[in-house]
Amino acid sequence: MLENLAKNGYQFQTYEEFSSSPVQGKVAILRHDVDRAPKNGVKMAQIEKKMGIKASYYFRIVNESYDESCINSILKLDHELGYHYEDLALAGGDKEKAFEQFKKNLVMFRKFYPIKTMCMHGSPASKWDNRKLWESYNYKEFNIIAEPYFDMDFNQVFYITDASRSWNNEKVTLRDKVESDFNIEIDSSWDIIKLIENKVLPEKIMLSTHPHNWADKFPEWVKIKVWQGIKNQVKKVLVKKA
């Protein structure tokens, strides 16, 4: 997919780069939410490095995501680090407690990298939308220049996400979705490649992936597919109730 984008004239930027100095013409903003399996993130970062591509990697504070060795490995490959925040959900909806946790966690991540961007974690098992924290506080006071769900015009940038291991599937995605004028159906990675090759993919895209959804060995791929399929049945119920 990345090779097809490059062959068809797309430049690649991290979200930090795009937010501060967007390039003209075709651009793909690469965002990776490392929800779990951080070693998968390292593998993805290595592939991108070999291709001369930089991307943004967003880590959660929880143990299944936060891995100092993996964070350092990704940064050594010249990628961007961002905070994948979920403080309101972790604080059970207590905004004051969540804000204090946010400040503490941001300091912790900034030990590795001068973080300038962040994005919310959807926390599908929680009733709390982590973005609601910013109804009471201002993240830009902490030298955060951009959060895509607040600061990106998705009528200008086509959002593509593999959340729930399904491209732009709002039936199983509680919060990782955006309002947009684009009406482009994607059922598989091959659909994205066809859009690129047929030159009908919008000029500006944000490609958001979750490394734990990807595998380079068949047994692991099957395991991920089966497990995510089970989870998606639960998510369908949660989305209907929302």
Coordinates of C-alpha atoms in Angstrom, one line a residue:
M1 CA 0.0 0.0 0.0
L2 CA 2.8 2.4 0.9
E3 CA 4.6 1.5 -2.2
N4 CA 1.5 2.3 -4.3
L5 CA 1.1 5.6 -2.6
A6 CA 4.7 6.6 -3.3
K7 CA 4.5 5.4 -7.0
N8 CA 1.4 7.6 -7.4
G9 CA 3.0 10.8 -6.2
Y10 CA 2.1 10.9 -2.5
Q11 CA 4.5 12.4 -0.1
F12 CA 4.6 11.1 3.5
Q13 CA 4.4 13.2 6.6
T14 CA 4.1 12.6 10.3
Y15 CA 1.1 14.3 11.9
E16 CA 3.4 16.8 13.6
E17 CA 5.0 17.7 10.3
F18 CA 1.7 18.1 8.6
S19 CA 0.3 20.2 11.4
S20 CA 3.3 22.6 11.4
S21 CA 4.4 22.6 7.7
P22 CA 2.0 20.7 5.4
V23 CA 3.4 19.9 2.0
Q24 CA 1.6 20.9 -1.2
G25 CA -0.1 18.3 -3.4
K26 CA -0.6 14.7 -2.6
V27 CA 0.2 13.8 1.0
A28 CA -0.3 10.7 3.3
I29 CA -0.2 11.4 7.0
L30 CA 0.8 8.1 8.6
R31 CA -0.6 7.5 12.1
H32 CA -0.2 4.3 14.1
D33 CA -2.1 3.8 17.4
V34 CA -0.1 1.3 19.5
D35 CA -3.0 0.0 21.6
R36 CA -1.2 -3.2 22.5
A37 CA 1.6 -5.5 21.1
P38 CA 4.2 -2.7 20.9
K39 CA 6.7 -5.1 19.2
N40 CA 4.4 -5.1 16.2
G41 CA 4.8 -1.3 16.2
V42 CA 8.6 -1.8 16.0
K43 CA 8.3 -4.1 13.1
M44 CA 6.1 -1.6 11.2
A45 CA 8.5 1.2 12.0
Q46 CA 11.4 -0.8 10.6
I47 CA 9.6 -1.4 7.4
E48 CA 8.8 2.3 7.0
K49 CA 12.4 3.2 7.8
K50 CA 13.7 0.9 5.0
M51 CA 11.3 2.8 2.7
G52 CA 12.5 6.2 3.8
I53 CA 9.1 7.0 5.4
K54 CA 8.4 8.7 8.8
A55 CA 5.2 8.1 10.7
S56 CA 3.6 9.0 14.0
Y57 CA 3.3 6.4 16.7
Y58 CA 0.8 7.0 19.5
F59 CA 1.4 5.0 22.7
R60 CA -1.1 4.5 25.6
I61 CA 0.1 4.7 29.2
V62 CA -1.2 1.2 30.1
N63 CA 1.1 -1.8 30.4
E64 CA -0.1 -3.5 27.3
S65 CA 1.1 -0.5 25.2
Y66 CA 3.7 1.3 27.2
D67 CA 7.1 -0.3 26.6
E68 CA 10.2 1.8 26.9
S69 CA 12.4 -0.4 24.8
C70 CA 9.9 -0.4 21.9
I71 CA 9.4 3.4 22.2
N72 CA 13.2 3.9 22.0
S73 CA 13.5 1.5 19.1
I74 CA 10.9 3.4 17.1
L75 CA 12.4 6.8 17.9
K76 CA 15.8 5.5 16.8
L77 CA 14.2 4.9 13.4
D78 CA 13.3 8.6 13.2
H79 CA 9.6 8.4 13.7
E80 CA 7.4 10.7 15.8
L81 CA 6.1 9.8 19.3
G82 CA 2.7 11.0 20.4
Y83 CA 0.4 10.4 23.4
H84 CA -2.6 8.1 22.9
Y85 CA -4.5 9.5 25.8
E86 CA -7.4 7.8 27.7
D87 CA -7.2 9.6 31.0
L88 CA -10.9 10.3 31.4
A89 CA -11.8 6.7 31.0
L90 CA -9.1 5.6 33.4
A91 CA -10.3 8.1 35.9
G92 CA -13.9 6.8 35.7
G93 CA -15.2 10.1 34.4
D94 CA -13.6 12.3 37.1
K95 CA -12.3 15.2 35.0
E96 CA -10.1 16.7 37.7
K97 CA -8.4 13.4 38.4
A98 CA -8.1 12.7 34.7
F99 CA -6.5 16.1 34.0
E100 CA -3.9 15.5 36.7
Q101 CA -3.1 12.1 35.2
F102 CA -2.9 13.6 31.8
K103 CA -0.2 16.1 32.9
K104 CA 1.7 13.4 34.7
N105 CA 1.6 11.0 31.7
L106 CA 2.6 13.7 29.2
V107 CA 5.7 14.4 31.3
M108 CA 6.5 10.7 31.3
F109 CA 6.3 10.4 27.5
R110 CA 8.3 13.6 27.1
K111 CA 11.2 11.9 28.7
F112 CA 11.6 10.1 25.3
Y113 CA 10.4 12.8 22.8
P114 CA 9.2 16.4 22.8
I115 CA 5.7 15.4 22.1
K116 CA 3.7 18.0 20.1
T117 CA 0.7 15.9 19.0
M118 CA -1.7 13.5 20.7
C119 CA -4.9 11.6 19.8
M120 CA -7.6 10.0 21.9
H121 CA -7.9 6.3 22.5
G122 CA -11.5 5.2 21.8
S123 CA -11.8 3.1 25.0
P124 CA -14.7 1.1 23.6
A125 CA -15.3 -0.7 26.9
S126 CA -15.8 2.6 28.8
K127 CA -18.8 4.8 28.8
W128 CA -16.5 7.8 28.9
D129 CA -15.4 9.6 25.8
N130 CA -11.8 10.7 26.4
R131 CA -12.3 13.9 24.3
K132 CA -14.8 15.2 26.8
L133 CA -11.9 16.1 29.1
W134 CA -11.2 19.1 26.8
E135 CA -14.6 20.6 27.5
S136 CA -13.1 21.7 30.8
Y137 CA -9.4 22.1 29.9
N138 CA -7.1 23.3 27.1
Y139 CA -4.5 20.9 25.9
K140 CA -2.8 23.6 23.8
E141 CA -1.6 25.1 27.0
F142 CA 0.8 22.2 27.2
N143 CA 2.5 22.9 23.8
I144 CA 0.4 20.3 22.0
I145 CA -0.1 21.7 18.6
A146 CA -2.7 19.3 17.3
E147 CA -5.2 16.5 18.1
P148 CA -6.7 15.2 14.9
Y149 CA -10.3 14.8 16.2
F150 CA -10.3 18.5 17.0
D151 CA -7.7 20.1 14.7
M152 CA -8.0 18.4 11.4
D153 CA -10.5 19.3 8.7
F154 CA -11.7 15.8 7.6
N155 CA -13.6 17.4 4.7
Q156 CA -10.2 18.2 3.3
V157 CA -8.3 15.2 4.5
F158 CA -9.8 11.7 3.9
Y159 CA -9.6 9.6 7.0
I160 CA -8.9 5.9 6.7
T161 CA -8.7 3.7 9.7
D162 CA -8.3 0.0 10.4
A163 CA -9.9 0.3 13.8
S164 CA -11.5 -3.0 14.9
R165 CA -9.5 -4.6 12.0
S166 CA -12.0 -3.3 9.5
W167 CA -11.6 -0.3 7.2
N168 CA -13.8 2.6 8.1
N169 CA -16.4 0.3 9.5
E170 CA -18.7 2.4 11.7
K171 CA -20.8 -0.6 12.7
V172 CA -18.0 -1.8 14.9
T173 CA -16.3 1.5 15.7
L174 CA -17.7 3.4 18.7
R175 CA -15.5 6.5 18.6
D176 CA -12.7 6.2 16.1
K177 CA -14.6 7.8 13.3
V178 CA -15.1 11.3 11.9
E179 CA -17.7 13.5 10.2
S180 CA -16.7 14.0 6.6
D181 CA -18.1 14.9 3.2
F182 CA -16.2 12.1 1.6
N183 CA -18.3 9.1 0.8
I184 CA -15.9 6.4 -0.3
E185 CA -16.5 2.8 0.6
I186 CA -13.6 0.6 1.6
D187 CA -14.0 -3.1 2.4
S188 CA -10.4 -4.3 2.1
S189 CA -6.8 -3.2 1.7
W190 CA -7.1 -4.1 -2.0
D191 CA -9.9 -1.4 -2.3
I192 CA -7.4 1.2 -1.1
I193 CA -4.8 0.0 -3.6
K194 CA -7.4 0.2 -6.4
L195 CA -8.3 3.7 -5.3
I196 CA -4.7 4.7 -5.5
E197 CA -4.0 3.1 -8.8
N198 CA -7.2 4.4 -10.4
K199 CA -6.2 7.9 -9.1
V200 CA -9.5 8.5 -7.3
L201 CA -8.1 8.5 -3.8
P202 CA -8.3 12.1 -2.4
E203 CA -5.1 14.1 -2.5
K204 CA -4.8 14.3 1.2
I205 CA -5.3 11.3 3.5
M206 CA -4.7 10.3 7.1
L207 CA -4.0 6.6 7.2
S208 CA -4.5 5.4 10.8
T209 CA -3.5 1.8 11.6
H210 CA -3.2 -0.3 14.7
P211 CA 0.0 -2.5 14.5
H212 CA -1.6 -5.2 16.6
N213 CA -4.0 -5.8 13.7
W214 CA -1.2 -6.8 11.4
A215 CA 0.9 -9.9 11.1
D216 CA 3.6 -11.3 8.8
K217 CA 3.0 -14.9 9.7
F218 CA -0.2 -16.8 8.8
P219 CA -0.8 -18.4 12.2
E220 CA -0.6 -15.0 13.9
W221 CA -2.9 -13.6 11.2
V222 CA -5.5 -16.2 11.8
K223 CA -5.3 -15.7 15.6
I224 CA -5.8 -11.9 15.2
K225 CA -8.7 -12.4 12.7
V226 CA -10.6 -14.8 14.9
W227 CA -10.1 -12.8 18.2
Q228 CA -11.1 -9.5 16.6
G229 CA -14.1 -11.1 15.0
I230 CA -15.3 -12.2 18.4
K231 CA -14.7 -8.7 19.8
N232 CA -16.5 -7.0 16.9
Q233 CA -19.7 -8.9 17.8
V234 CA -19.6 -7.2 21.2
K235 CA -18.7 -3.8 19.6
K236 CA -21.7 -4.0 17.3
V237 CA -23.9 -4.1 20.4
L238 CA -22.1 -1.2 22.1
V239 CA -22.4 0.9 18.9
K240 CA -26.1 0.3 18.7
K241 CA -26.6 1.2 22.3
A242 CA -24.5 4.4 22.0

